[in-house]
PDB file of C-alpha atoms in Angstrom:
ATOM      1  CA  MET A  22      12.905  17.493  33.553  1.00 56.00           C
ATOM      2  CA  GLU A  23      11.298  20.882  32.611  1.00 59.00           C
ATOM      3  CA  GLN A  24      14.947  21.681  30.488  1.00 61.00           C
ATOM      4  CA  LYS A  25      15.068  18.726  28.842  1.00 58.00           C
ATOM      5  CA  LYS A  26      11.179  18.660  27.782  1.00 60.00           C
ATOM      6  CA  LYS A  27      12.084  21.986  26.333  1.00 61.00           C
ATOM      7  CA  LYS A  28      14.868  20.743  24.370  1.00 60.00           C
ATOM      8  CA  ASP A  29      13.097  17.966  23.015  1.00 62.00           C
ATOM      9  CA  ASN A  30      10.509  20.235  21.812  1.00 68.00           C
ATOM     10  CA  MET A  31      12.950  22.379  20.217  1.00 72.00           C
ATOM     11  CA  PHE A  32      14.412  19.431  18.386  1.00 73.00           C
ATOM     12  CA  LYS A  33      10.626  18.269  17.173  1.00 77.00           C
ATOM     13  CA  ASP A  34      10.106  21.799  15.851  1.00 76.00           C
ATOM     14  CA  ALA A  35      13.624  21.869  14.039  1.00 78.00           C
ATOM     15  CA  ILE A  36      12.346  18.747  12.467  1.00 81.00           C
ATOM     16  CA  ILE A  37       8.760  20.163  11.511  1.00 83.00           C
ATOM     17  CA  LEU A  38      10.640  23.104   9.935  1.00 81.00           C
ATOM     18  CA  CYS A  39      13.212  21.173   8.064  1.00 80.00           C
ATOM     19  CA  LEU A  40      10.458  18.678   6.774  1.00 78.00           C
ATOM     20  CA  ILE A  41       8.285  22.028   5.730  1.00 83.00           C
ATOM     21  CA  THR A  42      11.556  23.652   3.959  1.00 83.00           C
ATOM     22  CA  LEU A  43      11.920  20.097   2.210  1.00 79.00           C
ATOM     23  CA  VAL A  44       8.597  19.982   1.007  1.00 80.00           C
ATOM     24  CA  LEU A  45       8.101  23.381  -0.156  1.00 75.00           C
ATOM     25  CA  GLY A  46      11.504  23.109  -1.931  1.00 75.00           C
ATOM     26  CA  GLY A  47      10.058  20.249  -3.634  1.00 72.00           C
ATOM     27  CA  VAL A  48       6.901  22.041  -4.565  1.00 72.00           C
ATOM     28  CA  LEU A  49       8.913  24.746  -6.023  1.00 72.00           C
ATOM     29  CA  ALA A  50      11.372  22.836  -8.024  1.00 67.00           C
ATOM     30  CA  GLY A  51       8.317  20.832  -9.471  1.00 68.00           C
ATOM     31  CA  VAL A  52       6.213  24.228 -10.453  1.00 63.00           C
ATOM     32  CA  TYR A  53       9.712  25.364 -12.155  1.00 56.00           C
ATOM     33  CA  ALA A  54      10.305  22.148 -13.891  1.00 61.00           C
ATOM     34  CA  ILE A  55       6.628  22.258 -15.380  1.00 64.00           C
ATOM     35  CA  THR A  56       6.763  25.840 -15.947  1.00 59.00           C
ATOM     36  CA  LYS A  57      10.406  26.348 -17.331  1.00 52.00           C
ATOM     37  CA  GLN A  58       9.359  25.161 -21.138  1.00 59.00           C
ATOM     38  CA  PRO A  59       6.506  26.895 -21.674  1.00 58.00           C
ATOM     39  CA  ILE A  60       8.118  30.019 -20.315  1.00 53.00           C
ATOM     40  CA  GLU A  61      11.199  29.469 -22.658  1.00 53.00           C
ATOM     41  CA  GLU A  62       8.928  28.644 -25.572  1.00 62.00           C
ATOM     42  CA  ALA A  63       6.530  32.027 -25.019  1.00 62.00           C
ATOM     43  CA  GLN A  64      10.256  34.088 -24.734  1.00 62.00           C
ATOM     44  CA  ALA A  65      11.141  32.387 -27.725  1.00 69.00           C
ATOM     45  CA  LYS A  66       8.191  33.222 -29.869  1.00 82.00           C
ATOM     46  CA  THR A  67       8.168  36.675 -28.487  1.00 82.00           C
ATOM     47  CA  ASN A  68      12.074  37.106 -29.745  1.00 86.00           C
ATOM     48  CA  ASN A  69      11.217  35.812 -33.195  1.00 84.00           C
ATOM     49  CA  GLU A  70       8.330  38.268 -33.903  1.00 90.00           C
ATOM     50  CA  ALA A  71      10.331  41.158 -32.909  1.00 91.00           C
ATOM     51  CA  CYS A  72      13.158  39.998 -34.874  1.00 92.00           C
ATOM     52  CA  ALA A  73      10.660  39.661 -37.768  1.00 92.00           C
ATOM     53  CA  ALA A  74       9.420  43.076 -36.872  1.00 94.00           C
ATOM     54  CA  VAL A  75      12.445  45.316 -36.622  1.00 96.00           C
ATOM     55  CA  ILE A  76      14.044  44.450 -40.424  1.00 95.00           C
ATOM     56  CA  ALA A  77      13.253  45.756 -43.600  1.00 91.00           C
ATOM     57  CA  GLU A  78      10.954  44.642 -46.183  1.00 90.00           C
ATOM     58  CA  GLY A  79      12.273  41.452 -47.809  1.00 91.00           C
ATOM     59  CA  ASP A  80      14.836  40.839 -45.468  1.00 94.00           C
ATOM     60  CA  GLU A  81      15.392  37.708 -43.854  1.00 95.00           C
ATOM     61  CA  VAL A  82      16.647  36.803 -40.217  1.00 95.00           C
ATOM     62  CA  ASN A  83      19.159  33.941 -39.727  1.00 95.00           C
ATOM     63  CA  ASP A  84      20.111  31.868 -36.639  1.00 95.00           C
ATOM     64  CA  ASN A  85      21.784  33.398 -33.600  1.00 96.00           C
ATOM     65  CA  ASP A  86      25.811  33.828 -34.528  1.00 96.00           C
ATOM     66  CA  GLU A  87      27.679  32.940 -30.908  1.00 97.00           C
ATOM     67  CA  ALA A  88      30.773  34.357 -32.418  1.00 96.00           C
ATOM     68  CA  ALA A  89      29.165  37.939 -33.176  1.00 96.00           C
ATOM     69  CA  VAL A  90      27.614  37.643 -29.622  1.00 97.00           C
ATOM     70  CA  SER A  91      31.068  37.052 -28.200  1.00 96.00           C
ATOM     71  CA  GLY A  92      32.753  39.911 -30.406  1.00 96.00           C
ATOM     72  CA  ALA A  93      29.827  42.362 -29.376  1.00 97.00           C
ATOM     73  CA  ALA A  94      30.695  41.371 -25.577  1.00 96.00           C
ATOM     74  CA  ALA A  95      34.236  42.119 -26.233  1.00 96.00           C
ATOM     75  CA  TYR A  96      33.855  45.603 -27.743  1.00 97.00           C
ATOM     76  CA  LEU A  97      30.970  46.612 -25.620  1.00 97.00           C
ATOM     77  CA  SER A  98      33.376  46.119 -22.698  1.00 96.00           C
ATOM     78  CA  SER A  99      36.180  47.785 -24.011  1.00 96.00           C
ATOM     79  CA  HIS A 100      34.592  51.096 -25.219  1.00 97.00           C
ATOM     80  CA  ASP A 101      32.828  53.783 -23.298  1.00 97.00           C
ATOM     81  CA  LEU A 102      29.509  55.814 -24.360  1.00 96.00           C
ATOM     82  CA  SER A 103      31.919  58.257 -26.550  1.00 96.00           C
ATOM     83  CA  ASN A 104      33.140  54.913 -28.520  1.00 96.00           C
ATOM     84  CA  ASN A 105      36.749  55.358 -26.538  1.00 96.00           C
ATOM     85  CA  GLU A 106      38.603  52.627 -25.548  1.00 96.00           C
ATOM     86  CA  VAL A 107      38.686  51.848 -21.581  1.00 95.00           C
ATOM     87  CA  THR A 108      40.505  49.342 -19.691  1.00 91.00           C
ATOM     88  CA  GLU A 109      38.090  49.424 -16.786  1.00 90.00           C
ATOM     89  CA  GLU A 110      34.868  47.560 -17.482  1.00 85.00           C
ATOM     90  CA  ALA A 111      32.840  49.841 -15.019  1.00 87.00           C
ATOM     91  CA  ASP A 112      33.507  52.740 -17.363  1.00 92.00           C
ATOM     92  CA  SER A 113      32.286  50.758 -20.295  1.00 97.00           C
ATOM     93  CA  LEU A 114      29.118  50.094 -22.337  1.00 97.00           C
ATOM     94  CA  THR A 115      28.595  47.018 -20.968  1.00 97.00           C
ATOM     95  CA  ALA A 116      27.207  49.034 -17.696  1.00 96.00           C
ATOM     96  CA  TRP A 117      24.452  50.021 -20.018  1.00 97.00           C
ATOM     97  CA  VAL A 118      24.201  47.560 -22.494  1.00 98.00           C
ATOM     98  CA  ILE A 119      24.259  43.398 -23.068  1.00 97.00           C
ATOM     99  CA  VAL A 120      23.980  41.800 -26.405  1.00 98.00           C
ATOM    100  CA  GLU A 121      22.536  38.372 -25.733  1.00 97.00           C
ATOM    101  CA  GLN A 122      21.677  37.268 -29.542  1.00 97.00           C
ATOM    102  CA  VAL A 123      22.867  38.317 -32.922  1.00 97.00           C
ATOM    103  CA  HIS A 124      21.062  37.307 -36.074  1.00 97.00           C
ATOM    104  CA  PRO A 125      22.730  38.155 -39.260  1.00 97.00           C
ATOM    105  CA  THR A 126      20.208  39.168 -42.018  1.00 97.00           C
ATOM    106  CA  LYS A 127      20.278  37.921 -45.516  1.00 96.00           C
ATOM    107  CA  ASN A 128      20.880  41.692 -46.682  1.00 94.00           C
ATOM    108  CA  GLY A 129      23.930  42.036 -44.536  1.00 95.00           C
ATOM    109  CA  GLY A 130      22.344  43.764 -41.500  1.00 96.00           C
ATOM    110  CA  ALA A 131      21.611  42.179 -38.174  1.00 97.00           C
ATOM    111  CA  VAL A 132      19.277  41.946 -35.526  1.00 97.00           C
ATOM    112  CA  TYR A 133      20.475  42.245 -31.939  1.00 98.00           C
ATOM    113  CA  LEU A 134      18.877  41.179 -28.820  1.00 98.00           C
ATOM    114  CA  VAL A 135      19.794  43.552 -26.412  1.00 97.00           C
ATOM    115  CA  ARG A 136      19.174  44.179 -22.609  1.00 97.00           C
ATOM    116  CA  ALA A 137      19.476  47.813 -21.339  1.00 98.00           C
ATOM    117  CA  ARG A 138      20.668  47.553 -17.771  1.00 96.00           C
ATOM    118  CA  LYS A 139      19.714  50.962 -16.658  1.00 95.00           C
ATOM    119  CA  GLY A 140      16.093  51.286 -16.889  1.00 97.00           C
ATOM    120  CA  TYR A 141      14.204  53.138 -14.126  1.00 96.00           C
ATOM    121  CA  GLY A 142      12.646  49.812 -12.960  1.00 96.00           C
ATOM    122  CA  GLY A 143      15.117  47.372 -14.231  1.00 96.00           C
ATOM    123  CA  ASP A 144      16.249  46.029 -17.468  1.00 97.00           C
ATOM    124  CA  VAL A 145      14.767  46.830 -20.518  1.00 98.00           C
ATOM    125  CA  ASN A 146      14.736  44.151 -23.496  1.00 97.00           C
ATOM    126  CA  PHE A 147      14.610  45.042 -27.156  1.00 97.00           C
ATOM    127  CA  ALA A 148      15.355  43.721 -30.369  1.00 98.00           C
ATOM    128  CA  LEU A 149      17.410  46.184 -32.739  1.00 98.00           C
ATOM    129  CA  GLY A 150      17.649  45.731 -36.463  1.00 98.00           C
ATOM    130  CA  VAL A 151      20.444  47.367 -38.198  1.00 97.00           C
ATOM    131  CA  ASP A 152      21.260  47.520 -41.473  1.00 96.00           C
ATOM    132  CA  SER A 153      24.828  46.925 -43.381  1.00 94.00           C
ATOM    133  CA  GLU A 154      24.920  50.865 -43.515  1.00 94.00           C
ATOM    134  CA  GLY A 155      24.560  50.996 -39.939  1.00 95.00           C
ATOM    135  CA  LYS A 156      20.983  52.667 -40.115  1.00 96.00           C
ATOM    136  CA  ILE A 157      18.560  51.331 -37.671  1.00 98.00           C
ATOM    137  CA  THR A 158      15.784  49.426 -39.525  1.00 97.00           C
ATOM    138  CA  GLY A 159      13.353  48.936 -36.111  1.00 97.00           C
ATOM    139  CA  VAL A 160      12.938  48.459 -32.741  1.00 98.00           C
ATOM    140  CA  SER A 161      10.470  46.341 -30.544  1.00 97.00           C
ATOM    141  CA  ILE A 162      10.426  46.146 -26.828  1.00 97.00           C
ATOM    142  CA  THR A 163      10.131  42.383 -25.565  1.00 96.00           C
ATOM    143  CA  SER A 164       9.815  42.997 -22.070  1.00 95.00           C
ATOM    144  CA  GLN A 165      10.286  46.035 -19.376  1.00 96.00           C
ATOM    145  CA  SER A 166       9.091  46.603 -16.015  1.00 97.00           C
ATOM    146  CA  GLU A 167       8.847  50.619 -16.030  1.00 98.00           C
ATOM    147  CA  THR A 168       6.393  52.671 -14.391  1.00 97.00           C
ATOM    148  CA  ALA A 169       3.003  52.774 -15.947  1.00 97.00           C
ATOM    149  CA  GLY A 170       2.363  55.627 -17.717  1.00 96.00           C
ATOM    150  CA  LEU A 171       5.731  56.926 -18.105  1.00 97.00           C
ATOM    151  CA  GLY A 172       8.391  54.818 -18.854  1.00 97.00           C
ATOM    152  CA  ALA A 173       6.459  51.982 -19.641  1.00 98.00           C
ATOM    153  CA  ASN A 174       5.208  54.019 -22.822  1.00 97.00           C
ATOM    154  CA  CYS A 175       8.691  52.732 -24.611  1.00 97.00           C
ATOM    155  CA  GLU A 176       5.873  49.993 -25.763  1.00 96.00           C
ATOM    156  CA  ASN A 177       4.536  52.660 -27.663  1.00 96.00           C
ATOM    157  CA  LYS A 178       4.639  51.688 -31.568  1.00 96.00           C
ATOM    158  CA  ASP A 179       4.983  55.141 -32.377  1.00 96.00           C
ATOM    159  CA  TRP A 180       7.724  55.761 -30.140  1.00 97.00           C
ATOM    160  CA  GLN A 181       9.466  52.520 -31.135  1.00 97.00           C
ATOM    161  CA  ALA A 182       9.218  53.648 -34.982  1.00 96.00           C
ATOM    162  CA  GLY A 183      10.989  56.766 -34.119  1.00 97.00           C
ATOM    163  CA  PHE A 184      13.908  54.877 -34.358  1.00 97.00           C
ATOM    164  CA  LYS A 185      13.653  53.386 -37.781  1.00 97.00           C
ATOM    165  CA  ASP A 186      16.544  55.098 -40.015  1.00 97.00           C
ATOM    166  CA  LYS A 187      18.299  56.694 -37.088  1.00 97.00           C
ATOM    167  CA  VAL A 188      22.202  56.657 -37.208  1.00 97.00           C
ATOM    168  CA  LEU A 189      24.675  57.526 -34.703  1.00 97.00           C
ATOM    169  CA  PRO A 190      25.238  61.194 -34.105  1.00 96.00           C
ATOM    170  CA  SER A 191      28.200  62.873 -35.926  1.00 95.00           C
ATOM    171  CA  ASN A 192      29.828  63.585 -32.320  1.00 96.00           C
ATOM    172  CA  PRO A 193      29.862  60.085 -30.695  1.00 95.00           C
ATOM    173  CA  ALA A 194      29.686  61.718 -27.173  1.00 96.00           C
ATOM    174  CA  ASP A 195      26.132  63.192 -28.024  1.00 96.00           C
ATOM    175  CA  ASN A 196      23.048  61.576 -26.617  1.00 96.00           C
ATOM    176  CA  MET A 197      20.350  59.819 -28.940  1.00 97.00           C
ATOM    177  CA  TYR A 198      17.517  61.166 -27.259  1.00 96.00           C
ATOM    178  CA  ASN A 199      16.171  64.711 -27.362  1.00 95.00           C
ATOM    179  CA  LYS A 200      13.609  66.183 -24.986  1.00 93.00           C
ATOM    180  CA  GLU A 201      12.285  68.612 -27.358  1.00 92.00           C
ATOM    181  CA  ALA A 202      12.328  67.006 -30.759  1.00 92.00           C
ATOM    182  CA  ALA A 203      13.521  64.309 -32.736  1.00 94.00           C
ATOM    183  CA  THR A 204      16.744  64.593 -35.323  1.00 94.00           C
ATOM    184  CA  ASP A 205      18.441  62.576 -37.821  1.00 95.00           C
ATOM    185  CA  SER A 206      20.374  60.965 -34.872  1.00 96.00           C
ATOM    186  CA  GLN A 207      17.889  61.254 -32.042  1.00 97.00           C
ATOM    187  CA  VAL A 208      14.425  60.176 -30.909  1.00 97.00           C
ATOM    188  CA  GLN A 209      12.016  62.251 -28.963  1.00 96.00           C
ATOM    189  CA  ALA A 210      12.246  61.276 -24.742  1.00 97.00           C
ATOM    190  CA  LEU A 211       9.594  59.804 -23.364  1.00 97.00           C
ATOM    191  CA  SER A 212       7.494  62.489 -21.541  1.00 95.00           C
ATOM    192  CA  GLY A 213       8.616  62.045 -17.926  1.00 95.00           C
ATOM    193  CA  ALA A 214      10.634  59.159 -18.360  1.00 97.00           C
ATOM    194  CA  THR A 215      14.137  60.370 -19.184  1.00 96.00           C
ATOM    195  CA  VAL A 216      15.742  57.361 -17.285  1.00 97.00           C
ATOM    196  CA  THR A 217      13.877  54.902 -19.576  1.00 98.00           C
ATOM    197  CA  SER A 218      14.602  56.936 -22.493  1.00 98.00           C
ATOM    198  CA  ARG A 219      18.421  57.226 -21.773  1.00 97.00           C
ATOM    199  CA  ALA A 220      18.740  53.696 -20.546  1.00 98.00           C
ATOM    200  CA  ILE A 221      17.398  52.464 -24.030  1.00 98.00           C
ATOM    201  CA  THR A 222      19.092  54.739 -26.322  1.00 98.00           C
ATOM    202  CA  ASN A 223      22.306  54.395 -24.627  1.00 98.00           C
ATOM    203  CA  ALA A 224      22.160  50.390 -25.078  1.00 98.00           C
ATOM    204  CA  VAL A 225      21.093  51.400 -28.979  1.00 98.00           C
ATOM    205  CA  LYS A 226      24.271  53.660 -28.971  1.00 98.00           C
ATOM    206  CA  GLY A 227      26.257  50.850 -27.655  1.00 97.00           C
ATOM    207  CA  VAL A 228      25.076  48.235 -30.539  1.00 98.00           C
ATOM    208  CA  LEU A 229      25.329  50.768 -33.208  1.00 97.00           C
ATOM    209  CA  PHE A 230      28.860  51.372 -32.480  1.00 97.00           C
ATOM    210  CA  TYR A 231      29.698  47.767 -32.713  1.00 97.00           C
ATOM    211  CA  ALA A 232      27.746  47.409 -35.647  1.00 96.00           C
ATOM    212  CA  THR A 233      29.288  50.184 -37.620  1.00 93.00           C
ATOM    213  CA  SER A 234      33.095  49.659 -36.200  1.00 84.00           C
ATOM    214  CA  GLY A 235      33.418  46.665 -33.640  1.00 74.00           C
ATOM    215  CA  LYS A 236      32.601  44.142 -36.100  1.00 68.00           C
ATOM    216  CA  GLU A 237      35.338  44.703 -38.283  1.00 61.00           C
ATOM    217  CA  ALA A 238      37.856  44.845 -35.696  1.00 54.00           C
ATOM    218  CA  SER A 239      36.381  41.533 -33.847  1.00 53.00           C
TER     219      SER A 239
END
């Protein structure tokens, strides 16, 4: 009798646990349904503002070009950080950067919505403007989870402004950040945040490889 009572109690507990799980699942689904659209609208607003912020004066941003997104993905997955062709995706630029949107501009350039994959605290998302000659017209961070006071300083407007007019290094293997000072093709690294600096600049570098040579090949 005692054993039967224990089994009955266990069965009741299992049913109660299942019911609680179902209720919580329903609540979470309801919250997701309610918040999904506002979150998407807020992100779209942030992206639009970032796109507008990184183009040259007088230029205009057009709609996302899905063919260009596919072309960028193919190029990045087959080239490395020195712009050499690779066969293993693990060795490719895809390990560093994902291009999520490509918005051609009226003056022949493009704005790339980019996800840098190797930040210290995770992905760093930003908009990157590139003109028709392969020169950067602007960078605007849209989201990040880097360390406060260190990598999070990537949101500093002065640091982002340092990307303007930068071009690819003459030696494709060179970094696009410099710990000492900025150059024609390098920004000064964030103090105490080499990982964040490397993640963002390698992502920028990958996009510039595609923008200057990959578009013609795709």
